Protein backbone atom coordinates (compact mmCIF):
# COMPACT_ATOMS: atom_id res chain seq x y z
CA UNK A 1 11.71 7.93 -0.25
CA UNK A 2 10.24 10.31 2.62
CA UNK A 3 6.71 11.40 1.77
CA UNK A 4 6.39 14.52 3.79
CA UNK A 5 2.93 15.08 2.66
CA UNK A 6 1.61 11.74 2.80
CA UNK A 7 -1.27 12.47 -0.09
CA UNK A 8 -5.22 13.24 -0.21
CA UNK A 9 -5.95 9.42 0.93
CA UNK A 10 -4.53 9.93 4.07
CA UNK A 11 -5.01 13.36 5.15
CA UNK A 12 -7.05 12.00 8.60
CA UNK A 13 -3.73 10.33 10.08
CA UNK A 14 -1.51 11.37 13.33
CA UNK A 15 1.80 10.34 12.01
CA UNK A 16 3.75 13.02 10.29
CA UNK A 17 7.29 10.92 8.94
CA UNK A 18 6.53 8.48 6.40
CA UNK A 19 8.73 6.63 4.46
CA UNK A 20 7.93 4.38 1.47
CA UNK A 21 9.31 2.65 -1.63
CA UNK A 22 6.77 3.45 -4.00
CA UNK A 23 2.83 3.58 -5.20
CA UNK A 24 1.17 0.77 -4.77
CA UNK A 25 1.53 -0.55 -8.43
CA UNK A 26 3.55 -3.49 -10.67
CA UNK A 27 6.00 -5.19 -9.78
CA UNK A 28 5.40 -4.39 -5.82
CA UNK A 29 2.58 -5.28 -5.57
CA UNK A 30 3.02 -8.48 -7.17
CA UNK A 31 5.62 -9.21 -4.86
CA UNK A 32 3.48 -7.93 -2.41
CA UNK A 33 0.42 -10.15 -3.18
CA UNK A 34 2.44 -13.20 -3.64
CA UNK A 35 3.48 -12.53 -0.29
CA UNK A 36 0.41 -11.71 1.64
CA UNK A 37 -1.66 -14.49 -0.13
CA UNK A 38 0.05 -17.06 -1.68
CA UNK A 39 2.90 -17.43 0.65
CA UNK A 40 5.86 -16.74 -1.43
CA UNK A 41 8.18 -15.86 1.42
CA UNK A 42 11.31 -15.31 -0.61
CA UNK A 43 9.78 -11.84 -1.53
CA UNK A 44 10.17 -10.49 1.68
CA UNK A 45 13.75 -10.71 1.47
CA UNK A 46 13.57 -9.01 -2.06
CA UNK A 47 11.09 -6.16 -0.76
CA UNK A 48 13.24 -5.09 2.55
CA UNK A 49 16.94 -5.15 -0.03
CA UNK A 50 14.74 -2.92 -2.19
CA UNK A 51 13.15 -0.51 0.81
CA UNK A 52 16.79 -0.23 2.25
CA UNK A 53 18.59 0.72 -1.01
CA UNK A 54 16.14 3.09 -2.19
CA UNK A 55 14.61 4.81 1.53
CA UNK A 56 18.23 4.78 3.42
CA UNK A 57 20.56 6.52 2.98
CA UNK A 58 23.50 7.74 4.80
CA UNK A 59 21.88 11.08 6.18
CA UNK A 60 18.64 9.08 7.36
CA UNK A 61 18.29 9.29 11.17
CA UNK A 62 17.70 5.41 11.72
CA UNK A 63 15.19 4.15 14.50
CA UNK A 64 16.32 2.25 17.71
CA UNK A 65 14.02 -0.51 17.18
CA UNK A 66 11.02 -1.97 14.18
CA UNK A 67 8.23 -2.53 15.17
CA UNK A 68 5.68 -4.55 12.35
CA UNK A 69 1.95 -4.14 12.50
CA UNK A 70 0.80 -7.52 14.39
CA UNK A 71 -2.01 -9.67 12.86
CA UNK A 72 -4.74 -10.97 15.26
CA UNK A 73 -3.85 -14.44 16.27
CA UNK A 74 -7.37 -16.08 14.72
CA UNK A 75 -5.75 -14.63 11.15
CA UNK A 76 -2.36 -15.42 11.90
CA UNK A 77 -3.31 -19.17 12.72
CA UNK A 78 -5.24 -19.17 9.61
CA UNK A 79 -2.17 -17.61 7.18
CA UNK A 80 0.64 -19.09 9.20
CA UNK A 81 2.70 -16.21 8.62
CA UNK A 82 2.66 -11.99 9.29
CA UNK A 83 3.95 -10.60 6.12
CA UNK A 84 4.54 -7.52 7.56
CA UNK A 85 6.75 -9.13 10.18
CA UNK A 86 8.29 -11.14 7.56
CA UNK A 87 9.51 -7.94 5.98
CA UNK A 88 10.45 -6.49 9.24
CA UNK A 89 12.66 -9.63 10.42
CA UNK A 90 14.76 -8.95 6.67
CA UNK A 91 14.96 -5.23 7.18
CA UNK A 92 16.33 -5.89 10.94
CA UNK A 93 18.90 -8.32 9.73
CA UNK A 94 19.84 -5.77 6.48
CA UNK A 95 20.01 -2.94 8.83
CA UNK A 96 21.09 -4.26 12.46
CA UNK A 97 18.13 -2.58 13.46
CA UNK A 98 16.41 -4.80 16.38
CA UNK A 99 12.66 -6.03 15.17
CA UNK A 100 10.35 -5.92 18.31
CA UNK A 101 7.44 -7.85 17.44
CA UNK A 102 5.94 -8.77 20.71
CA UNK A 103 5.48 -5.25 21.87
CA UNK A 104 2.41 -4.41 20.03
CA UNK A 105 -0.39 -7.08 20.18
CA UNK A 106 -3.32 -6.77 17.91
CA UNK A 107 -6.28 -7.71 20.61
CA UNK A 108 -9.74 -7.51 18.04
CA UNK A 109 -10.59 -9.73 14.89
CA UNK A 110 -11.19 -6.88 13.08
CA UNK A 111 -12.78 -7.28 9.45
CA UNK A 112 -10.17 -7.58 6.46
CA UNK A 113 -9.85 -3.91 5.13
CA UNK A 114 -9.97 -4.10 1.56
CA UNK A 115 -13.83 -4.13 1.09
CA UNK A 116 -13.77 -1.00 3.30
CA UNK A 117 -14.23 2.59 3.10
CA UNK A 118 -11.67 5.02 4.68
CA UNK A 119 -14.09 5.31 7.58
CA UNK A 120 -15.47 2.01 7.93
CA UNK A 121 -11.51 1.21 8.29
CA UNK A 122 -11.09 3.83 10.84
CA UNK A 123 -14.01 2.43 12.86
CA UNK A 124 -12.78 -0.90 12.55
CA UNK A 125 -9.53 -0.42 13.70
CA UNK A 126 -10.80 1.66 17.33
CA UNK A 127 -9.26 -0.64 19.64
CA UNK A 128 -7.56 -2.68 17.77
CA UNK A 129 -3.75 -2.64 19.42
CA UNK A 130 -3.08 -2.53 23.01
CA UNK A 131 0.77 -2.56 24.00
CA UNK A 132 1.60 -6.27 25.80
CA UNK A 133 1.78 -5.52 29.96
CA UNK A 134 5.44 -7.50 29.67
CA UNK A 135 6.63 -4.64 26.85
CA UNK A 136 5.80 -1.56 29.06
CA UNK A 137 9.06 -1.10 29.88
CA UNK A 138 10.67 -2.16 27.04
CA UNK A 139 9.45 -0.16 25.00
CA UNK A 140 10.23 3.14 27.49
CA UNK A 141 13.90 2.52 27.10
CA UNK A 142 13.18 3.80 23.20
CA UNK A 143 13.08 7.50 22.21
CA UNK A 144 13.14 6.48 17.91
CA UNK A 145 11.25 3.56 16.51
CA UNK A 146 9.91 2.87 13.17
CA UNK A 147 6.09 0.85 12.62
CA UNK A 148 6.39 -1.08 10.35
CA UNK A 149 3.35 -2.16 7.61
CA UNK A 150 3.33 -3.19 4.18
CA UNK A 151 1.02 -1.45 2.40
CA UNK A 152 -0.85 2.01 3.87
CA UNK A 153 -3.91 2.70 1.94
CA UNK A 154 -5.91 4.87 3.86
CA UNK A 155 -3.98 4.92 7.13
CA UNK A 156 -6.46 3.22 9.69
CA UNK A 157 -4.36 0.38 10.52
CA UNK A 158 -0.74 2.11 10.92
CA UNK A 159 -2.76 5.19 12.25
CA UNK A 160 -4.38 3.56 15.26
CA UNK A 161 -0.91 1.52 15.88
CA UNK A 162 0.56 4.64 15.57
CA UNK A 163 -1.71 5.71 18.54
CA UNK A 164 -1.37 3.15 20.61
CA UNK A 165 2.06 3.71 21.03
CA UNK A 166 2.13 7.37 21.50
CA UNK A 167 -0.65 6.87 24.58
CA UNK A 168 1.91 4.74 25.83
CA UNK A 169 5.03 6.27 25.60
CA UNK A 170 3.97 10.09 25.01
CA UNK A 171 7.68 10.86 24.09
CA UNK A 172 8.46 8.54 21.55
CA UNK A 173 9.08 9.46 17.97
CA UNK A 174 7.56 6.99 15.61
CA UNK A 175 8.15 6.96 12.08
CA UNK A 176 6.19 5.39 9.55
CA UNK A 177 7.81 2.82 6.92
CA UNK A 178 5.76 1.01 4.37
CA UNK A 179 6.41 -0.74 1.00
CA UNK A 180 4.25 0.85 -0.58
CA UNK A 181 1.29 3.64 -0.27
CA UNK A 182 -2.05 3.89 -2.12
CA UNK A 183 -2.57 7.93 -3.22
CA UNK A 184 -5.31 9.69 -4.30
CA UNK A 185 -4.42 12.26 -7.43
């Protein structure tokens, strides 16, 4: 579903097209936290079937390329796995849409996010992305592209992503897709 107004809890973001599955709330994010933490990898499939069914439909302008929010290689080595690539890599093959994951590189260790406040996330995502030299121009042959993360709860994360690739490619049109969202009523 498009979110158009993308709620009170993330009112301080650049992106303007976001489109999610749902609220943050049973059973997604049970799928979601057996796939972040415990490994269940299965869900990933289940999660992109269920983001393409209900956010894509006929009349939805589709992206040239997904791109999934990176993890930082000291948290990657420690999971073994991106969830939010894992996602990505289901929706690509569901929708024939190509998944460019080695475009954006997450280049800080930043501090997990969910002990955070809205702007101790902000801070601690200032810097965070930088686009890989090798993907310049690769990413310059896109116009449409959709950044991919699993959950948005305040924004920081897909926000300064978000960011990174506008300063690089001015002209590009970056949507947001998510699993789920986190609103404030």
């Amino acid at each position: 579903m498009l979110w158009p107004r993308v709620g009170k809890g993330l009112e301080k973001v650049d992106f303007t097209q976001l489109y999610a599955l749902a609220d943050y709330q049973w059973p997604l994010a049970r799928l979601l936290t057996g796939l972040k933490f415990s490994a269940k990898l299965p869900h990933a499939k289940a999660l992109a079937q269920l983001f393409v069914e209900h956010n894509l439909a006929p009349d939805v302008e589709r992206p040239q390329a997904l791109i999934p929010i990176p993890l930082h290689n000291n948290r990657y080595l420690w999971r073994k796995y991106n969830q939010s690539y894992e996602i990505c890599r289901h929706l690509s093959l569901l929708t024939k849409i190509p998944s460019e994951h080695k475009i954006l590189r997450r280049i800080q260790a930043t501090k997990a996010q969910t002990a955070l406040s809205a702007n101790q996330r902000k801070v601690n995502m200032r810097g965070a992305f930088s686009i890989a030299p090798s993907a310049l121009t690769q990413l310059g042959q896109y116009q449409h592209i959709a950044l991919f993360d699993d959950v948005i709860t305040t924004g920081a994360t897909t926000n300064a992503a978000f960011l990174c690739l506008k300063k690089a490619h001015p002209q590009l049109r970056v949507d947001i897709w998510s699993i789920c969202i986190t609103l404030k009523y």
